[in-house]
Short mmCIF file of C-alpha atoms in Angstrom, two decimals:
data_model
loop_
_atom_site.label_atom_id
_atom_site.label_comp_id
_atom_site.label_asym_id
_atom_site.label_seq_id
_atom_site.Cartn_x
_atom_site.Cartn_y
_atom_site.Cartn_z
CA MET A 879 -18.80 14.36 -9.23
CA LEU A 880 -16.64 13.06 -12.10
CA LYS A 881 -18.99 14.68 -14.60
CA GLN A 882 -18.67 18.07 -12.87
CA ARG A 883 -14.90 17.67 -12.72
CA TYR A 884 -14.88 16.89 -16.43
CA LEU A 885 -16.98 20.00 -17.24
CA ASP A 886 -14.78 22.21 -15.05
CA CYS A 887 -11.63 20.93 -16.75
CA ARG A 888 -13.14 21.43 -20.22
CA ARG A 889 -14.08 25.00 -19.32
CA ILE A 890 -10.52 25.75 -18.17
CA THR A 891 -9.13 24.05 -21.27
CA PHE A 892 -11.09 26.17 -23.69
CA ALA A 893 -10.49 29.33 -21.68
CA LEU A 894 -6.75 28.76 -21.87
CA LEU A 895 -6.77 27.81 -25.53
CA ALA A 896 -8.83 30.87 -26.38
CA THR A 897 -6.24 33.19 -24.83
CA SER A 898 -4.65 35.52 -27.34
CA ALA A 899 -1.08 34.59 -28.19
CA SER A 900 -0.03 38.23 -28.09
CA GLY A 901 -1.27 38.52 -24.54
CA LEU A 902 0.80 35.65 -23.18
CA PRO A 903 3.61 36.47 -20.79
CA ALA A 904 7.11 35.38 -21.76
CA ALA A 905 7.64 33.81 -18.33
CA PRO A 906 5.27 32.45 -15.70
CA SER A 907 3.66 35.26 -13.75
CA ASN A 908 1.68 33.28 -11.17
CA SER A 909 0.94 29.73 -10.02
CA LYS A 910 -2.70 29.84 -11.17
CA ASP A 911 -1.64 29.35 -14.80
CA TYR A 912 0.52 26.43 -13.74
CA GLN A 913 -2.33 24.79 -11.76
CA SER A 914 -4.80 25.38 -14.60
CA LEU A 915 -2.51 23.74 -17.16
CA TYR A 916 -1.99 20.77 -14.87
CA ARG A 917 -5.77 20.36 -14.44
CA VAL A 918 -6.26 20.51 -18.21
CA LEU A 919 -3.77 17.69 -18.70
CA GLU A 920 -5.42 15.71 -15.91
CA ALA A 921 -8.79 16.09 -17.65
CA CYS A 922 -7.30 15.01 -20.98
CA ARG A 923 -5.73 11.96 -19.34
CA LEU A 924 -8.79 10.92 -17.34
CA PHE A 925 -11.40 11.49 -20.02
CA HIS A 926 -9.35 10.63 -23.11
CA MET A 927 -9.91 13.98 -24.82
CA ASN A 928 -8.72 14.31 -28.41
CA SER A 929 -5.05 14.70 -29.27
CA LYS A 930 -5.61 18.18 -30.74
CA THR A 931 -6.51 19.49 -27.28
CA VAL A 932 -3.36 17.93 -25.79
CA ILE A 933 -1.12 19.38 -28.54
CA GLU A 934 -2.61 22.87 -28.07
CA THR A 935 -2.17 22.57 -24.29
CA HIS A 936 1.44 21.55 -24.87
CA ALA A 937 1.93 24.72 -26.94
CA ARG A 938 0.50 26.83 -24.12
CA ILE A 939 2.84 25.13 -21.61
CA ILE A 940 5.80 26.25 -23.70
CA LYS A 941 4.39 29.77 -24.20
CA PHE A 942 3.81 30.18 -20.48
CA GLY A 943 7.43 29.21 -19.82
CA TYR A 944 6.77 25.85 -18.17
CA GLY A 945 8.51 23.70 -20.80
CA ASN A 946 11.05 22.28 -18.35
CA TYR A 947 8.83 21.87 -15.27
CA PRO A 948 9.02 18.15 -14.27
CA THR A 949 5.48 17.86 -12.87
CA LEU A 950 3.86 19.26 -16.00
CA ILE A 951 6.17 17.39 -18.37
CA ALA A 952 5.51 14.06 -16.62
CA SER A 953 1.77 14.69 -16.88
CA LEU A 954 2.13 15.75 -20.52
CA VAL A 955 4.05 12.59 -21.50
CA SER A 956 1.48 10.43 -19.72
CA THR A 957 -1.39 12.28 -21.42
CA TYR A 958 0.14 11.85 -24.89
CA GLN A 959 0.44 8.15 -24.15
CA ARG A 960 -3.22 7.91 -23.01
CA VAL A 961 -4.56 9.60 -26.15
CA GLY A 962 -2.44 7.40 -28.41
CA CYS A 963 0.23 9.90 -29.55
CA LEU A 964 3.08 7.45 -28.96
CA ASN A 965 5.40 9.19 -31.43
CA ARG A 966 5.13 12.40 -29.41
CA VAL A 967 5.79 10.43 -26.19
CA HIS A 968 9.11 9.13 -27.51
CA GLN A 969 10.03 12.47 -29.10
CA LEU A 970 9.38 14.35 -25.89
CA LEU A 971 11.34 11.87 -23.76
CA ASP A 972 14.25 11.92 -26.21
CA ILE A 973 14.30 15.72 -26.24
CA LEU A 974 14.19 15.88 -22.44
CA CYS A 975 17.01 13.38 -22.03
CA SER A 976 19.13 15.04 -24.75
CA LYS A 977 18.72 18.43 -23.05
CA GLN A 978 20.72 17.04 -20.13
CA LEU A 979 18.53 18.64 -17.51
CA ASP A 980 20.15 19.14 -14.15
CA LEU A 981 20.07 16.25 -11.68
CA VAL A 982 17.34 17.79 -9.54
CA ALA A 983 15.00 18.17 -12.51
CA MET A 984 15.64 14.60 -13.69
CA ASN A 985 14.97 13.25 -10.20
CA LEU A 986 11.74 15.22 -10.02
CA LEU A 987 10.75 13.87 -13.42
CA ILE A 988 11.22 10.27 -12.21
CA GLY A 989 9.28 11.03 -9.03
CA ASN A 990 6.39 12.58 -10.92
CA PHE A 991 6.20 9.72 -13.43
CA MET A 992 6.04 7.26 -10.54
CA LYS A 993 3.42 9.39 -8.79
CA ILE A 994 1.01 9.04 -11.74
CA GLY A 995 1.85 5.36 -12.26
CA GLU A 996 3.94 5.71 -15.43
CA CYS A 997 6.76 3.40 -14.35
CA LYS A 998 8.07 2.66 -17.84
CA PHE A 999 8.65 6.37 -18.54
CA ALA A 1000 10.36 6.80 -15.16
CA LYS A 1001 12.66 3.88 -15.98
CA LYS A 1002 13.45 5.33 -19.41
CA VAL A 1003 14.55 8.60 -17.83
CA PHE A 1004 16.53 6.67 -15.19
CA TYR A 1005 18.48 4.66 -17.76
CA LYS A 1006 19.17 7.79 -19.88
CA MET A 1007 20.71 9.68 -16.95
CA PRO A 1008 24.50 10.18 -17.30
CA PHE A 1009 24.94 10.03 -13.52
CA ARG A 1010 22.72 9.42 -10.49
CA ASP A 1011 22.68 10.30 -6.81
CA VAL A 1012 20.99 8.67 -3.81
CA VAL A 1013 17.78 10.64 -4.49
CA THR A 1014 17.64 9.12 -8.00
CA TRP A 1015 17.87 5.59 -6.64
CA ASN A 1016 15.38 6.34 -3.86
CA SER A 1017 12.93 7.77 -6.39
CA ILE A 1018 13.07 4.70 -8.66
CA ILE A 1019 13.00 2.16 -5.79
CA GLY A 1020 10.30 3.98 -3.81
CA GLY A 1021 8.26 4.50 -6.97
CA CYS A 1022 8.35 0.80 -7.80
CA VAL A 1023 7.16 -0.03 -4.28
CA LYS A 1024 4.31 2.51 -4.44
CA ASN A 1025 3.20 1.00 -7.75
CA ALA A 1026 3.29 -2.56 -6.32
CA ARG A 1027 6.30 -3.55 -8.47
CA TYR A 1028 8.10 -5.19 -5.59
CA ASP A 1029 10.32 -7.53 -7.61
CA GLU A 1030 11.51 -4.57 -9.70
CA ALA A 1031 12.21 -2.61 -6.52
CA PHE A 1032 14.49 -5.42 -5.36
CA ARG A 1033 16.27 -5.52 -8.72
CA PHE A 1034 17.00 -1.79 -8.54
CA PHE A 1035 18.08 -2.13 -4.91
CA ARG A 1036 20.57 -4.84 -5.82
CA GLN A 1037 21.87 -2.66 -8.67
CA MET A 1038 22.28 0.22 -6.22
CA LEU A 1039 24.36 -1.97 -3.90
CA THR A 1040 26.79 -2.61 -6.76
CA SER A 1041 26.97 1.10 -7.73
CA ASN A 1042 29.12 3.77 -6.13
CA ILE A 1043 26.08 5.22 -4.31
CA GLN A 1044 25.38 4.02 -0.79
CA PRO A 1045 21.73 3.48 0.30
CA ASP A 1046 20.42 5.63 3.14
CA GLY A 1047 17.56 5.36 5.60
CA PHE A 1048 14.95 6.32 3.00
CA THR A 1049 16.20 3.57 0.68
CA PHE A 1050 15.83 0.96 3.39
CA ALA A 1051 12.41 2.27 4.46
CA SER A 1052 11.14 1.71 0.89
CA ILE A 1053 12.68 -1.72 0.42
CA LEU A 1054 11.42 -2.87 3.84
CA ASN A 1055 7.94 -1.86 2.69
CA ALA A 1056 8.43 -4.16 -0.31
CA CYS A 1057 9.48 -6.95 2.10
CA ALA A 1058 6.29 -6.40 4.09
CA GLN A 1059 4.10 -6.62 1.00
CA LEU A 1060 5.78 -9.75 -0.37
CA GLY A 1061 5.77 -11.49 3.01
CA ALA A 1062 9.01 -13.35 2.19
CA PRO A 1063 11.07 -13.87 5.40
CA SER A 1064 14.43 -14.32 3.63
CA ASN A 1065 14.08 -10.91 1.94
CA THR A 1066 13.48 -9.20 5.29
CA HIS A 1067 16.41 -10.98 6.97
CA TRP A 1068 18.69 -10.07 4.05
CA VAL A 1069 17.68 -6.39 4.01
CA HIS A 1070 18.07 -6.20 7.80
CA ALA A 1071 21.57 -7.70 7.46
CA GLN A 1072 22.44 -5.05 4.85
CA MET A 1073 21.31 -2.32 7.25
CA THR A 1074 23.51 -3.74 10.00
CA GLN A 1075 26.49 -4.14 7.66
CA LYS A 1076 26.21 -0.55 6.44
CA LYS A 1077 25.71 0.75 9.99
CA ILE A 1078 22.38 2.44 9.20
CA GLU A 1079 21.14 4.13 12.35
CA LEU A 1080 17.61 3.22 13.38
CA ASN A 1081 15.19 6.14 13.63
CA SER A 1082 11.45 5.87 14.27
CA LEU A 1083 10.68 5.58 10.53
CA LEU A 1084 13.11 2.69 10.01
CA THR A 1085 12.13 1.00 13.25
CA CYS A 1086 8.48 1.04 12.19
CA ALA A 1087 9.37 -0.29 8.74
CA LEU A 1088 11.48 -3.09 10.25
CA ILE A 1089 8.84 -4.18 12.78
CA ASP A 1090 6.15 -4.02 10.09
CA ALA A 1091 8.22 -6.10 7.65
CA TYR A 1092 8.97 -8.83 10.20
CA SER A 1093 5.35 -8.86 11.38
CA LYS A 1094 3.95 -9.22 7.87
CA CYS A 1095 6.39 -11.94 6.84
CA GLY A 1096 5.28 -14.03 9.82
CA SER A 1097 8.26 -13.41 12.13
CA ILE A 1098 6.30 -11.75 14.93
CA GLN A 1099 8.76 -12.94 17.58
CA ILE A 1100 11.64 -11.08 15.90
CA ALA A 1101 9.39 -8.00 15.60
CA LYS A 1102 8.76 -8.18 19.37
CA GLU A 1103 12.50 -8.51 20.08
CA ILE A 1104 13.26 -5.41 17.98
CA PHE A 1105 10.55 -3.49 19.79
CA SER A 1106 11.95 -4.54 23.18
CA ASN A 1107 15.45 -3.31 22.34
CA ILE A 1108 14.62 0.23 21.23
CA PRO A 1109 13.40 3.45 22.90
CA HIS A 1110 9.62 3.67 23.13
CA SER A 1111 9.00 7.40 23.12
CA ASP A 1112 7.48 7.57 19.63
CA THR A 1113 3.78 6.69 19.36
CA SER A 1114 4.23 5.36 15.82
CA VAL A 1115 6.52 2.56 17.06
CA TRP A 1116 3.89 1.42 19.57
CA ASN A 1117 1.24 1.60 16.86
CA VAL A 1118 3.08 -0.65 14.41
CA MET A 1119 3.78 -3.24 17.13
CA ILE A 1120 0.13 -3.28 18.25
CA LYS A 1121 -0.95 -3.66 14.63
CA GLY A 1122 1.55 -6.51 14.11
CA LEU A 1123 0.21 -8.39 17.12
CA ALA A 1124 -3.36 -7.78 15.94
CA ILE A 1125 -2.89 -9.28 12.47
CA HIS A 1126 -1.35 -12.36 14.08
CA GLY A 1127 -4.46 -12.81 16.21
CA LEU A 1128 -2.54 -12.07 19.43
CA ALA A 1129 -5.34 -9.91 20.76
CA MET A 1130 -4.53 -10.06 24.46
CA ASP A 1131 -0.85 -9.29 23.75
CA ALA A 1132 -1.92 -6.23 21.77
CA LEU A 1133 -4.21 -5.04 24.57
CA SER A 1134 -1.48 -5.63 27.17
CA LEU A 1135 0.89 -3.53 25.06
CA PHE A 1136 -1.69 -0.73 24.97
CA LEU A 1137 -1.94 -0.82 28.79
CA ARG A 1138 1.86 -0.67 28.98
CA MET A 1139 1.78 2.29 26.61
CA GLU A 1140 -0.59 4.11 28.98
CA HIS A 1141 1.59 3.17 31.96
CA GLU A 1142 4.65 4.69 30.27
CA SER A 1143 2.68 7.89 29.58
CA VAL A 1144 2.90 7.60 25.80
CA LEU A 1145 -0.17 9.33 24.39
CA PRO A 1146 -2.18 7.12 21.99
CA ASP A 1147 -3.65 8.54 18.80
CA ALA A 1148 -6.35 7.52 16.32
CA ILE A 1149 -4.02 4.96 14.70
CA THR A 1150 -3.33 3.37 18.10
CA PHE A 1151 -7.03 2.79 18.66
CA LEU A 1152 -7.45 1.44 15.15
CA GLY A 1153 -4.85 -1.21 16.02
CA VAL A 1154 -6.49 -1.94 19.39
CA LEU A 1155 -9.95 -2.30 17.84
CA THR A 1156 -8.51 -4.53 15.09
CA ALA A 1157 -7.03 -6.75 17.81
CA CYS A 1158 -10.44 -6.95 19.49
CA ASN A 1159 -11.98 -7.80 16.13
CA HIS A 1160 -9.54 -10.62 15.36
CA GLY A 1161 -9.91 -11.96 18.90
CA CYS A 1162 -13.71 -11.64 18.84
CA LEU A 1163 -13.49 -9.58 22.04
CA ILE A 1164 -16.81 -7.78 21.70
CA ASP A 1165 -16.99 -6.26 25.19
CA HIS A 1166 -13.38 -5.08 24.99
CA GLY A 1167 -14.08 -3.57 21.59
CA ARG A 1168 -17.08 -1.62 22.90
CA ARG A 1169 -15.07 -0.38 25.90
CA TYR A 1170 -12.08 0.84 23.88
CA PHE A 1171 -14.37 2.43 21.29
CA GLU A 1172 -15.99 4.49 24.06
CA LEU A 1173 -12.63 5.11 25.79
CA MET A 1174 -11.13 6.81 22.75
CA LYS A 1175 -14.02 9.28 22.70
CA SER A 1176 -14.60 9.89 26.41
CA HIS A 1177 -11.07 9.73 27.87
CA TYR A 1178 -8.83 10.78 24.96
CA SER A 1179 -11.27 13.02 23.03
CA ILE A 1180 -10.42 11.22 19.79
CA GLN A 1181 -13.33 11.30 17.38
CA PRO A 1182 -13.77 7.95 15.61
CA GLN A 1183 -13.04 8.05 11.91
CA LEU A 1184 -14.59 5.94 9.18
CA GLU A 1185 -11.96 3.22 9.71
CA HIS A 1186 -12.84 2.89 13.42
CA TYR A 1187 -16.53 2.51 12.64
CA GLY A 1188 -15.63 -0.02 9.96
CA VAL A 1189 -13.71 -2.20 12.44
CA MET A 1190 -16.61 -2.08 14.91
CA VAL A 1191 -19.08 -3.05 12.18
CA ASP A 1192 -16.77 -5.95 11.30
CA LEU A 1193 -16.50 -6.98 14.95
CA TYR A 1194 -20.30 -7.08 15.35
CA SER A 1195 -20.90 -8.70 11.96
CA ARG A 1196 -18.44 -11.55 12.47
CA ALA A 1197 -19.83 -12.22 15.94
CA GLY A 1198 -23.34 -12.54 14.50
CA PHE A 1199 -24.66 -9.24 15.89
CA LEU A 1200 -25.86 -8.14 12.46
CA GLU A 1201 -28.66 -5.87 13.70
CA GLU A 1202 -26.23 -4.07 16.03
CA ALA A 1203 -23.79 -3.67 13.13
CA TYR A 1204 -26.55 -2.25 10.93
CA SER A 1205 -27.71 0.07 13.71
CA LEU A 1206 -24.17 1.42 14.10
CA ILE A 1207 -23.95 2.11 10.36
CA VAL A 1208 -27.23 4.05 10.17
CA THR A 1209 -26.39 6.14 13.27
CA MET A 1210 -22.83 7.00 12.25
CA PRO A 1211 -22.12 10.76 12.14
CA ILE A 1212 -20.02 10.04 9.04
CA GLU A 1213 -21.43 8.91 5.70
CA PRO A 1214 -20.69 5.14 5.48
CA ASP A 1215 -18.61 4.19 2.47
CA VAL A 1216 -18.86 1.12 0.27
CA VAL A 1217 -16.29 -0.74 2.42
CA THR A 1218 -18.49 -0.36 5.51
CA TRP A 1219 -21.50 -1.84 3.71
CA ARG A 1220 -19.29 -4.57 2.25
CA THR A 1221 -18.21 -5.50 5.80
CA LEU A 1222 -21.84 -5.96 6.80
CA LEU A 1223 -22.45 -7.97 3.62
CA SER A 1224 -19.59 -10.29 4.55
CA GLY A 1225 -21.21 -10.95 7.93
CA CYS A 1226 -24.52 -11.60 6.22
CA ARG A 1227 -22.85 -14.32 4.15
CA ILE A 1228 -21.51 -16.04 7.27
CA TYR A 1229 -24.92 -16.05 8.95
CA LYS A 1230 -26.97 -16.44 5.71
CA ASN A 1231 -29.03 -13.30 6.26
CA HIS A 1232 -30.13 -12.53 2.70
CA LYS A 1233 -32.55 -9.74 3.64
CA LEU A 1234 -29.93 -7.58 5.34
CA ALA A 1235 -27.46 -8.54 2.60
CA GLU A 1236 -29.81 -7.05 0.00
CA VAL A 1237 -30.02 -3.84 2.09
CA ALA A 1238 -26.22 -3.68 2.22
CA ILE A 1239 -25.69 -4.19 -1.49
CA ALA A 1240 -28.45 -1.69 -2.31
CA ASN A 1241 -26.46 0.97 -0.43
CA MET A 1242 -23.24 0.33 -2.32
CA SER A 1243 -22.62 3.04 -4.87
CA GLN A 1244 -19.66 1.26 -6.47
CA ARG A 1245 -19.92 -2.50 -6.34
CA LYS A 1246 -16.97 -4.79 -6.95
CA SER A 1247 -16.91 -8.40 -8.02
CA GLY A 1248 -16.56 -9.60 -4.43
CA ASP A 1249 -19.82 -7.91 -3.44
CA TYR A 1250 -21.79 -9.81 -6.06
CA VAL A 1251 -19.98 -13.03 -5.14
CA LEU A 1252 -20.87 -12.61 -1.46
CA LEU A 1253 -24.54 -12.05 -2.28
CA SER A 1254 -24.56 -14.97 -4.70
CA ASN A 1255 -22.91 -17.21 -2.10
CA ILE A 1256 -25.70 -16.39 0.33
CA TYR A 1257 -28.32 -17.40 -2.23
CA CYS A 1258 -26.35 -20.52 -3.20
CA SER A 1259 -26.05 -21.61 0.43
CA LEU A 1260 -29.86 -21.39 0.68
CA ASN A 1261 -30.29 -23.23 -2.67
CA ARG A 1262 -31.98 -20.15 -4.11
CA TRP A 1263 -30.54 -20.67 -7.58
CA LYS A 1264 -32.91 -18.26 -9.31
CA GLU A 1265 -31.69 -15.31 -7.23
CA ALA A 1266 -28.08 -16.44 -7.63
CA GLU A 1267 -28.56 -16.51 -11.40
CA THR A 1268 -29.99 -12.96 -11.24
CA VAL A 1269 -26.82 -11.82 -9.50
CA ARG A 1270 -24.71 -13.48 -12.22
CA LYS A 1271 -26.71 -11.63 -14.88
CA MET A 1272 -26.15 -8.35 -13.02
CA MET A 1273 -22.42 -9.04 -13.13
CA LYS A 1274 -22.56 -9.62 -16.88
CA ILE A 1275 -24.60 -6.47 -17.48
CA ASN A 1276 -22.18 -4.38 -15.38
CA ARG A 1277 -19.16 -6.18 -16.90
CA VAL A 1278 -17.96 -7.26 -13.48
CA ARG A 1279 -15.60 -10.21 -13.23
CA LYS A 1280 -14.85 -12.23 -10.14
CA LYS A 1281 -11.42 -11.32 -8.78
CA ARG A 1282 -9.05 -14.21 -9.21
CA GLY A 1283 -7.38 -15.74 -6.18
CA LYS A 1284 -3.58 -15.67 -6.15
CA SER A 1285 -1.14 -17.21 -3.71
CA TRP A 1286 2.63 -17.22 -3.51
CA ILE A 1287 5.26 -19.02 -1.50
CA GLU A 1288 8.98 -18.45 -1.00
CA LEU A 1289 11.22 -21.50 -1.36
CA GLY A 1290 14.96 -21.55 -1.91
CA GLY A 1291 15.17 -17.79 -2.28
CA THR A 1292 12.62 -17.65 -5.12
CA ILE A 1293 8.92 -16.85 -5.02
CA GLN A 1294 6.51 -19.26 -6.71
CA HIS A 1295 3.13 -17.84 -7.82
CA PHE A 1296 -0.17 -19.73 -8.19
CA LYS A 1297 -3.56 -18.66 -9.57
CA SER A 1298 -6.84 -20.37 -8.77
CA GLY A 1299 -7.75 -22.89 -11.45
CA ASP A 1300 -4.50 -22.31 -13.31
CA ARG A 1301 -2.63 -25.50 -14.22
CA LEU A 1302 0.16 -23.81 -16.17
CA HIS A 1303 2.82 -24.23 -13.49
CA PRO A 1304 5.82 -26.24 -14.81
CA GLU A 1305 5.21 -28.88 -12.13
CA SER A 1306 1.40 -28.88 -12.28
CA ASP A 1307 1.18 -32.67 -12.79
CA ALA A 1308 3.17 -33.35 -9.62
CA ILE A 1309 1.15 -30.72 -7.72
CA GLU A 1310 -2.11 -32.37 -8.84
CA LYS A 1311 -0.90 -35.78 -7.63
CA VAL A 1312 -0.05 -34.36 -4.19
CA LEU A 1313 -3.45 -32.62 -4.05
CA CYS A 1314 -5.32 -35.83 -4.93
CA SER A 1315 -3.42 -37.75 -2.27
CA LEU A 1316 -4.15 -35.09 0.35
CA MET A 1317 -7.84 -34.98 -0.60
CA LYS A 1318 -8.14 -38.72 -0.01
CA ARG A 1319 -6.35 -38.54 3.34
CA THR A 1320 -8.35 -35.57 4.61
CA ARG A 1321 -11.63 -37.19 3.58
CA THR A 1322 -10.85 -40.10 5.89
CA GLU A 1323 -10.45 -37.48 8.64
CA GLY A 1324 -13.90 -36.07 7.96
CA TYR A 1325 -13.26 -33.40 5.32
CA MET A 1326 -16.34 -32.49 3.31
CA PRO A 1327 -15.93 -29.82 0.58
CA VAL A 1328 -17.92 -26.64 1.29
CA THR A 1329 -19.56 -26.72 -2.14
CA GLU A 1330 -22.07 -24.00 -1.30
CA LEU A 1331 -19.29 -21.48 -1.91
CA VAL A 1332 -19.04 -22.30 -5.61
CA PHE A 1333 -20.59 -19.56 -7.67
CA MET A 1334 -22.45 -21.92 -10.07
CA ASP A 1335 -25.41 -24.28 -10.17
CA ILE A 1336 -23.42 -27.30 -11.35
CA SER A 1337 -22.94 -30.87 -10.21
CA GLU A 1338 -21.37 -31.59 -6.82
CA GLU A 1339 -18.43 -33.32 -8.54
CA GLU A 1340 -17.71 -30.23 -10.64
CA LYS A 1341 -17.97 -28.01 -7.58
CA GLU A 1342 -15.49 -30.15 -5.69
CA GLU A 1343 -13.03 -30.00 -8.57
CA ASN A 1344 -13.41 -26.22 -8.66
CA LEU A 1345 -12.57 -25.99 -4.94
CA SER A 1346 -9.61 -28.39 -5.27
CA PHE A 1347 -7.68 -25.92 -7.40
CA HIS A 1348 -7.88 -22.83 -5.21
CA SER A 1349 -4.53 -21.04 -5.25
CA GLU A 1350 -3.63 -21.67 -1.58
CA LYS A 1351 -4.27 -25.40 -1.99
CA MET A 1352 -1.90 -25.53 -4.97
CA ALA A 1353 0.72 -23.49 -3.11
CA LEU A 1354 0.47 -25.84 -0.13
CA ALA A 1355 0.76 -28.93 -2.34
CA TYR A 1356 3.86 -27.46 -3.99
CA ALA A 1357 5.41 -26.68 -0.60
CA ILE A 1358 4.78 -30.24 0.61
CA LEU A 1359 6.36 -31.52 -2.60
CA LYS A 1360 9.50 -29.41 -2.14
CA THR A 1361 10.10 -29.36 1.63
CA SER A 1362 11.16 -31.99 4.12
CA PRO A 1363 8.58 -33.61 6.44
CA GLY A 1364 7.80 -31.48 9.47
CA ALA A 1365 9.10 -28.21 7.97
CA LYS A 1366 7.03 -25.11 8.60
CA ILE A 1367 5.18 -23.78 5.53
CA SER A 1368 4.30 -20.10 4.95
CA ILE A 1369 1.88 -18.98 2.22
CA SER A 1370 0.62 -15.51 1.23
CA LYS A 1371 -2.70 -14.82 -0.51
CA ASN A 1372 -4.28 -11.74 -2.12
CA LEU A 1373 -7.83 -12.43 -0.90
CA ARG A 1374 -9.42 -13.70 2.28
CA ILE A 1375 -9.05 -17.44 2.68
CA CYS A 1376 -12.38 -19.21 1.99
CA ASP A 1377 -14.21 -21.52 4.42
CA ASP A 1378 -13.38 -24.62 2.39
CA CYS A 1379 -9.61 -23.98 2.22
CA HIS A 1380 -9.57 -23.01 5.90
CA THR A 1381 -11.27 -26.28 6.93
CA TRP A 1382 -9.07 -28.35 4.62
CA ILE A 1383 -5.74 -26.81 5.72
CA LYS A 1384 -6.64 -27.38 9.37
CA LEU A 1385 -6.97 -31.09 8.62
CA VAL A 1386 -3.77 -31.16 6.55
CA SER A 1387 -1.86 -29.63 9.49
CA ARG A 1388 -3.09 -32.47 11.70
CA VAL A 1389 -2.60 -35.29 9.18
CA LEU A 1390 0.95 -34.25 8.26
CA CYS A 1391 1.94 -32.87 11.70
CA ARG A 1392 2.92 -29.57 10.08
CA VAL A 1393 2.71 -25.93 11.06
CA ILE A 1394 1.14 -24.07 8.12
CA VAL A 1395 0.91 -20.29 8.12
CA VAL A 1396 -1.35 -18.48 5.65
CA ARG A 1397 -1.27 -14.69 5.41
CA ASP A 1398 -4.46 -13.59 3.68
CA ARG A 1399 -5.61 -10.05 2.89
CA ILE A 1400 -6.74 -9.46 6.48
CA ARG A 1401 -4.60 -11.46 8.90
CA PHE A 1402 -2.37 -14.44 9.65
CA HIS A 1403 -3.72 -17.94 10.15
CA GLN A 1404 -1.41 -20.40 11.89
CA PHE A 1405 -2.66 -23.94 11.44
CA GLU A 1406 -1.31 -26.56 13.82
CA GLY A 1407 -2.71 -29.88 15.03
CA GLY A 1408 -6.03 -29.32 13.28
CA MET A 1409 -6.59 -25.91 14.88
CA CYS A 1410 -6.18 -22.33 13.62
CA SER A 1411 -4.92 -19.32 15.54
CA CYS A 1412 -7.96 -17.31 14.38
CA GLY A 1413 -10.33 -19.58 16.33
CA ASP A 1414 -12.34 -19.98 13.10
CA ARG A 1415 -13.32 -16.30 13.20
CA TRP A 1416 -11.90 -14.22 10.37
#
C-alpha cells in the first residue's frame, strides 16, 4: 500500500513539474492543483525524496498562487526539514513572520504545524507573532496536548493566564485532556478551580473532559459526584462515566449505570457498548459480556466494530477461553488487525499456550517489540531456551527493541519520572536502600520473584536483580521515602504492570498498611491489605 502511494505521488510530482511555465495560471483555478501539490509534499516528506524535487515543488506552489496558504506552507517547511534543507526552513519561517500575515493565517499556520507534529516550528511562529488571540493560545496548547507534550501545554496555559487573553471552554477541554494523560490529581483540581473562578459554563464537551480527567487521575468518587450534579441528556456524558468506572474495575457499577441509562430513555451508541464490554472484561464477567455483545446487535441494531470484537477477544483470552477467542477472530466479518491478534497472544502468555501463540504472531503483519517479548516469555516460562533465543535473533534481524517501562509519580506539585533499570535519579542510592529493605520484608511474607518473565537465559540472581529495578518498583520506593506512613500512593505507568510487580506491590500494601494505586496502560489497580481491585485479572 505504501509502495503504491509512493508511486502515485511520484507520478503526480513529475506531472506537475513537467507542466509548461507559460501554461500556468496566475491564480489558483481549482482545488485539484492544491490537493496535488499537498500530496507531492507529503510524498517528499514520507519517502525522503531529494531536495531538488522539493525546491521545484515550492516554485510551483508560488506559481499556482498558493504561496501564503498555511496548510501548504506548513507542509513545505516540514518537508524541507525532513530532506535536510535547514537553511531554507529558517529562511521560509523568517520570511513568513516578517510578512506579518493576518492573525487568521498565523493561527492556521500554528494549527497545521501541530497537525503534522512539527511543534518547534509552531512555537517559532507563536513567539514571532506581534499579538495573539484566544484561538492562537488554543492552537498552541491543544497542539502540545495532541503531540503528547503535556508539560509544555501546562507551561503555555500558565502563560495564557498571565496574559490579557482569557481562556475559554476549548482551552479548558485541551488542558483537562493533558490532566487525564498525566494522571496527576493536583493538576486536575487546580484546573477545575480555575474553571470555577473564571465562571466557565459546563457544556457536554467540558463535562466529559472533567469526568475523564478525574477518572484517569484516580479520583473516581469526584467524577461520580460531578456526573450526579449535571443533566444527563447527552449520551457522551454517560459514555465517559461508564468508561471511568470500567477502568477502575467497578464493573457492576458500570453495568448499573447502563441500566439507569436505559431507564432514563437515553439511547446508547457504539461507544456506550464499548465501555460496557470493557467493564465486563475488567470484571471477568463472561456471561454478561456475551449478553451485552448480542444485545447491541439484536436490540439496538448496532453492528460491532473492530474495537468491540477486540474487547471480546480480550475477555475470552484472559478468562482462559483461548479457543473461543480464536474462533471469534476467524469468524469476524471484519478483517482482524494486529491489535486483535496481540490480544490473543497476551492470553496465550498467561496460559502458556505456545502453539496458539505462534498462530497469533504469524498473523501479525506489523509486529512490535511487545509481541516478540510475549512469545519469548511463553518459551522462557516453559524453559524452552532455544526457541526463546530464536525470538531474540528475530528481534535483532528486524531491529526491534523492547519498549522500556516508564513510571511517574506526583509529589509536592512536581512529577518524578523513573525508567526501568535506570539508576540516574538524583536519589537513586536512597531508593535502592528502600527497595532492598522492602525485598527482604516481602520475602518473609512469601514473595518469590517471577523470574520466568525475564527475557534472558541468565542466572536466577541476575534475573531477580533485573526485576528489582522495574520502573513502578522504583517509583513506589521513592514515594515511601518521601511520604508519611499510611499515606496513599498513586503511580502511573506507560505499559501493563507485570506479574512480578503486581505480586510484589500486593505484599507491600499489606506489610506497610498502605493503599497503593497503579494506573497502567489498561486500567487502575488499587492495592490494599494484600489484595488488588482487579482480582488478579488484567
